[in-house]
Short mmCIF file of C-alpha atoms and ligand atoms in Angstrom, two decimals:
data_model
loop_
_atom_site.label_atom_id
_atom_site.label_comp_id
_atom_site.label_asym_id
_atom_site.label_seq_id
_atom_site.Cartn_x
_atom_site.Cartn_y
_atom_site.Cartn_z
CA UNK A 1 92.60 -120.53 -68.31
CA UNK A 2 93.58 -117.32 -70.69
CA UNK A 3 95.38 -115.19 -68.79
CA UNK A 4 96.87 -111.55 -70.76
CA UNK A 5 99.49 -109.89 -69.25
CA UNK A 6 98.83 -105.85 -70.46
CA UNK A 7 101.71 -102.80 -69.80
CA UNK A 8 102.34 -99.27 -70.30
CA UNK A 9 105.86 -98.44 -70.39
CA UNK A 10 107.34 -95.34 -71.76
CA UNK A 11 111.14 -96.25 -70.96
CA UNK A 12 110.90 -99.87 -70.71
CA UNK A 13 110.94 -100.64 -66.95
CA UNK A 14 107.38 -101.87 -66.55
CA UNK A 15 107.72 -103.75 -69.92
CA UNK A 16 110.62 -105.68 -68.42
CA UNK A 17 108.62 -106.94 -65.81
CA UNK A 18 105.77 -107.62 -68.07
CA UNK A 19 108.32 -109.79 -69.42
CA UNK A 20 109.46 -111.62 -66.32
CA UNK A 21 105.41 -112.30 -65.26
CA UNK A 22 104.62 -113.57 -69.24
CA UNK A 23 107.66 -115.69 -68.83
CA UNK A 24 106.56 -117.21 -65.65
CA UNK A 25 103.00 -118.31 -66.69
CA UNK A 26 102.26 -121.68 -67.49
CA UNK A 27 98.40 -121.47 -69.31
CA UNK A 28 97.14 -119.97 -72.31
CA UNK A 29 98.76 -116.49 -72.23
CA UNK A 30 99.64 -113.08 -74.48
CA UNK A 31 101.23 -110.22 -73.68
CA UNK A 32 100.63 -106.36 -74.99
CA UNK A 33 101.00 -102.80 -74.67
CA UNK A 34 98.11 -101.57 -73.25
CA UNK A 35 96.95 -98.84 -75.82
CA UNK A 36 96.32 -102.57 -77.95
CA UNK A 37 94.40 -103.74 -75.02
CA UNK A 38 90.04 -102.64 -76.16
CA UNK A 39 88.98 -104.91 -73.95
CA UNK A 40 89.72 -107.61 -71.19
CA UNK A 41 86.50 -110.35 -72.18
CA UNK A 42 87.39 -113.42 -73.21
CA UNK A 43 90.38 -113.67 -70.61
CA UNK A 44 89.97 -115.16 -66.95
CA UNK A 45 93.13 -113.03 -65.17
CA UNK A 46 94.69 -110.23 -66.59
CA UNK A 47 98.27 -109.06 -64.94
CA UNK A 48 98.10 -104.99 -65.76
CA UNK A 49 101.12 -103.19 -65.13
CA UNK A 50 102.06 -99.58 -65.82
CA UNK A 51 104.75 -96.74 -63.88
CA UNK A 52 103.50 -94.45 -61.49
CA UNK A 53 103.27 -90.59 -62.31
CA UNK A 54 103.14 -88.00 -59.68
CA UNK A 55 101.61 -90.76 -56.99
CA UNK A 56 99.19 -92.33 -59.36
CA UNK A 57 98.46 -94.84 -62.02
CA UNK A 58 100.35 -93.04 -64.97
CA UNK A 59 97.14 -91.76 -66.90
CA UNK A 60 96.37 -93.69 -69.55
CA UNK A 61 96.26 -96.69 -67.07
CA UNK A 62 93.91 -95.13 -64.58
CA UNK A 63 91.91 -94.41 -67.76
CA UNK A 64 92.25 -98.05 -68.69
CA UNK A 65 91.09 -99.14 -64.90
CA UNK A 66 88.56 -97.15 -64.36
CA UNK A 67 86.49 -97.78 -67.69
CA UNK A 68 88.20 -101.38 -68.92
CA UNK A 69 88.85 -103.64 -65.88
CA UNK A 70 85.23 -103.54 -64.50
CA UNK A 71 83.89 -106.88 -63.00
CA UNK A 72 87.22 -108.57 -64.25
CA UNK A 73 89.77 -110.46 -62.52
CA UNK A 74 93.05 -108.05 -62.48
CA UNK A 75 96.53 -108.52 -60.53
CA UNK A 76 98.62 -104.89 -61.06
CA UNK A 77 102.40 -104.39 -61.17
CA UNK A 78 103.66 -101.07 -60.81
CA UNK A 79 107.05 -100.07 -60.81
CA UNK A 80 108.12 -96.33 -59.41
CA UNK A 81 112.07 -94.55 -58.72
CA UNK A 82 111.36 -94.97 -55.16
CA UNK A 83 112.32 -97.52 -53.46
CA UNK A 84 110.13 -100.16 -52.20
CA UNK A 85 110.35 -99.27 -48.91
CA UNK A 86 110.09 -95.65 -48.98
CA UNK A 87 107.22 -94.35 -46.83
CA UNK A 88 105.37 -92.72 -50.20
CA UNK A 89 104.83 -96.36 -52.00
CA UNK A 90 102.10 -97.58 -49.34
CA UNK A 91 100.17 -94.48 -50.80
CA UNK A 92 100.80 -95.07 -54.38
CA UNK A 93 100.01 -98.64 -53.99
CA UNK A 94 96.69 -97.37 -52.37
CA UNK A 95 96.29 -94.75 -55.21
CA UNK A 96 96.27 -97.78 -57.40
CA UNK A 97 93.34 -99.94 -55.31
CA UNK A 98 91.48 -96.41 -55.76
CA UNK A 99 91.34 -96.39 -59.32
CA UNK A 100 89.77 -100.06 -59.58
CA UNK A 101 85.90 -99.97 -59.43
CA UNK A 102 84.16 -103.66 -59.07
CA UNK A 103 87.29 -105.51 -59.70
CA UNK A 104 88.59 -108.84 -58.63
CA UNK A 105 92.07 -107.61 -57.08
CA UNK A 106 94.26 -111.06 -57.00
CA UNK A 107 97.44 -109.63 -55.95
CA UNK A 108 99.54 -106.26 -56.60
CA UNK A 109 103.86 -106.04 -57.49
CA UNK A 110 105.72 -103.31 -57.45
CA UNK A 111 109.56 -102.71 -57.66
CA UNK A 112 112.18 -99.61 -58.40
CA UNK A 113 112.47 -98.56 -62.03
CA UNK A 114 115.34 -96.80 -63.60
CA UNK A 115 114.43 -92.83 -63.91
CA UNK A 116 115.55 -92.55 -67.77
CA UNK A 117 118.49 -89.72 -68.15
CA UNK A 118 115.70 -87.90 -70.59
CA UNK A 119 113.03 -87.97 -67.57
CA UNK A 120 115.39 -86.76 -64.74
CA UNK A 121 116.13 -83.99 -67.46
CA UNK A 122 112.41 -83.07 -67.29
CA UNK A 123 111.65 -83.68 -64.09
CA UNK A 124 114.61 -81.71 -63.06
CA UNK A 125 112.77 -78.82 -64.82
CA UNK A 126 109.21 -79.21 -64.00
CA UNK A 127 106.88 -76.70 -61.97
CA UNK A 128 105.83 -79.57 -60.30
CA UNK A 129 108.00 -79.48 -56.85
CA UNK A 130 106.93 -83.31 -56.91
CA UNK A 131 108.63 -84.15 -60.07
CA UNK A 132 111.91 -82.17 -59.19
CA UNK A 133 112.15 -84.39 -55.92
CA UNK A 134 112.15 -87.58 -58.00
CA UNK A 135 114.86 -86.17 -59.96
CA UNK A 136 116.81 -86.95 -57.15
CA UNK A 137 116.41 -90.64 -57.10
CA UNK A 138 117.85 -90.73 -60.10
CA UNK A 139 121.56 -92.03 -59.30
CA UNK A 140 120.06 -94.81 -56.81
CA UNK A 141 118.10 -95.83 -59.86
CA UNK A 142 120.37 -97.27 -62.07
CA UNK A 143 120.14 -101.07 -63.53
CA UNK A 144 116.57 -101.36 -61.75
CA UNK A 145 114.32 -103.49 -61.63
CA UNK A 146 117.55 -105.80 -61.47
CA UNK A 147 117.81 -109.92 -61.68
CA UNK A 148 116.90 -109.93 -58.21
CA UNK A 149 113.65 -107.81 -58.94
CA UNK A 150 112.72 -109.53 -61.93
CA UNK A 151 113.07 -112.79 -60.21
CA UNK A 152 110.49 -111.35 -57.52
CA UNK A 153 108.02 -110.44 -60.06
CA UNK A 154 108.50 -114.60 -61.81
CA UNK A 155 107.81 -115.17 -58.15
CA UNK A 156 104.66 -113.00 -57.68
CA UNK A 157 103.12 -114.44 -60.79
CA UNK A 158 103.49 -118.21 -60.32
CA UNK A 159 101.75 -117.19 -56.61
CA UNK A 160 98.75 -115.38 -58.36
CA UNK A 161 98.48 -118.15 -60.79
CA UNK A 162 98.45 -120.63 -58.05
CA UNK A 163 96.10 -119.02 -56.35
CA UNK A 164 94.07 -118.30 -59.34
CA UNK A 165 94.02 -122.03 -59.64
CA UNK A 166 95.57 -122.41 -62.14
CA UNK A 167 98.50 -124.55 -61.50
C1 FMN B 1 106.13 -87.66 -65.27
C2 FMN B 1 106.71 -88.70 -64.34
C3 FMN B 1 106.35 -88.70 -63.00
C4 FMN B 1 106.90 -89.65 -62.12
N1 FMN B 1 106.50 -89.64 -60.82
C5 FMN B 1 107.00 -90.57 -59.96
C6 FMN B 1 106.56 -90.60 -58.60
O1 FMN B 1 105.70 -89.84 -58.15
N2 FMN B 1 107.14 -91.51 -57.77
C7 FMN B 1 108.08 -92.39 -58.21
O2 FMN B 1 108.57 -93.18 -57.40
N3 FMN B 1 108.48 -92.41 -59.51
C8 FMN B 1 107.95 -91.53 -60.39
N4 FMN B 1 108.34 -91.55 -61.71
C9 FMN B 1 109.31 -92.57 -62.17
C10 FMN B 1 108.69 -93.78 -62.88
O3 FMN B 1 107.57 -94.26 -62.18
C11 FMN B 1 109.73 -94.91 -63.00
O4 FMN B 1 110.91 -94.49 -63.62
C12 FMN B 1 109.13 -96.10 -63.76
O5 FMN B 1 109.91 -97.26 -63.52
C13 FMN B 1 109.08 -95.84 -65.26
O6 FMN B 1 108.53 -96.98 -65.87
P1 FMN B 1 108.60 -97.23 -67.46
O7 FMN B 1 110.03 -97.36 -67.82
O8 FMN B 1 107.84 -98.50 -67.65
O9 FMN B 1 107.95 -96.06 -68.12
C14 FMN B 1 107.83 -90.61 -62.60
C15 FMN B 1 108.18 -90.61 -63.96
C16 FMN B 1 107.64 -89.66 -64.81
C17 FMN B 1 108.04 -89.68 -66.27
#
């Protein structure tokens, strides 16, 4: 089994946990940014991962979903300032399902990511009234996704792999 683990990370949150699922595979695997990604043929199971923006897939990766992961075997790991159980995730999570067209959907991760100093800065000052009130997660933010989160995501991969049949 080839299995490519793909992420979009602009402050490295969702790269961290790209690293955690990479590390916890036991096949054939790589691991890249997704702007190196063309195309997903020649791999059986690809983990994609990216942060959410405004509610959604940030846009390259809904780009990526909609044209890239057709007919293909996908598991998606998202990570967002929220926290996990904040009432808004369910919808984001659901965001995410809407942006995948024919795909095999094997499982789906998410976890808090730190909100970068820079980004609270410019969400602080965006028109968007949705971007100022994730400014305010910023504080409860810090260190995330931790050991414990990380761990989770090891956790999340070995389960898709397993169920992939893969080990
Ligand atoms: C433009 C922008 C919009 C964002 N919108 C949301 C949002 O709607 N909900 C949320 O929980 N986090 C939001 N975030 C926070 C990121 O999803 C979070 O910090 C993520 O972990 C960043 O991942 P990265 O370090 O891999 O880029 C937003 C961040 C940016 C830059």
């Amino acid at each position: 089994m080839k299995v490519l683990v793909a992420y979009l990370s602009q402050t490295g949150n969702t790269r961290r946990v790209a690293e955690a699922i990479y590390g916890a595979i036991d096949a054939q695997k790589e691991i890249k940014p997704l702007s190196e990604v063309q195309s997903l043929e020649g791999y059986d199971l690809a983990f994609i991962g990216f942060p959410i923006h405004a509610s959604n897939p940030a846009a390259e990766a809904k780009a990526f979903l909609e044209d890239k992961a057709r007919g293909k075997r996908v598991a998606l790991f998202v990570t967002h300032a929220a926290p996990e159980d904040h009432g808004e995730v369910r919808g984001y999570l659901e965001n995410c399902r809407c942006s995948l067209n024919d795909v095999q959907l094997v499982g789906m991760f998410d976890c808090q990511g730190e909100l970068a100093q820079a980004v609270i800065d410019l969400l602080a000052r965006s028109d968007n009234p949705k971007h100022r009130q994730f400014a305010e997660y910023g504080p409860q933010t810090k260190g995330q996704p931790d050991d414990t989160r990380l761990e989770r995501a090891r956790e999340f991969a070995r389960r898709v792999m397993e169920e992939c049949g893969a080990s």
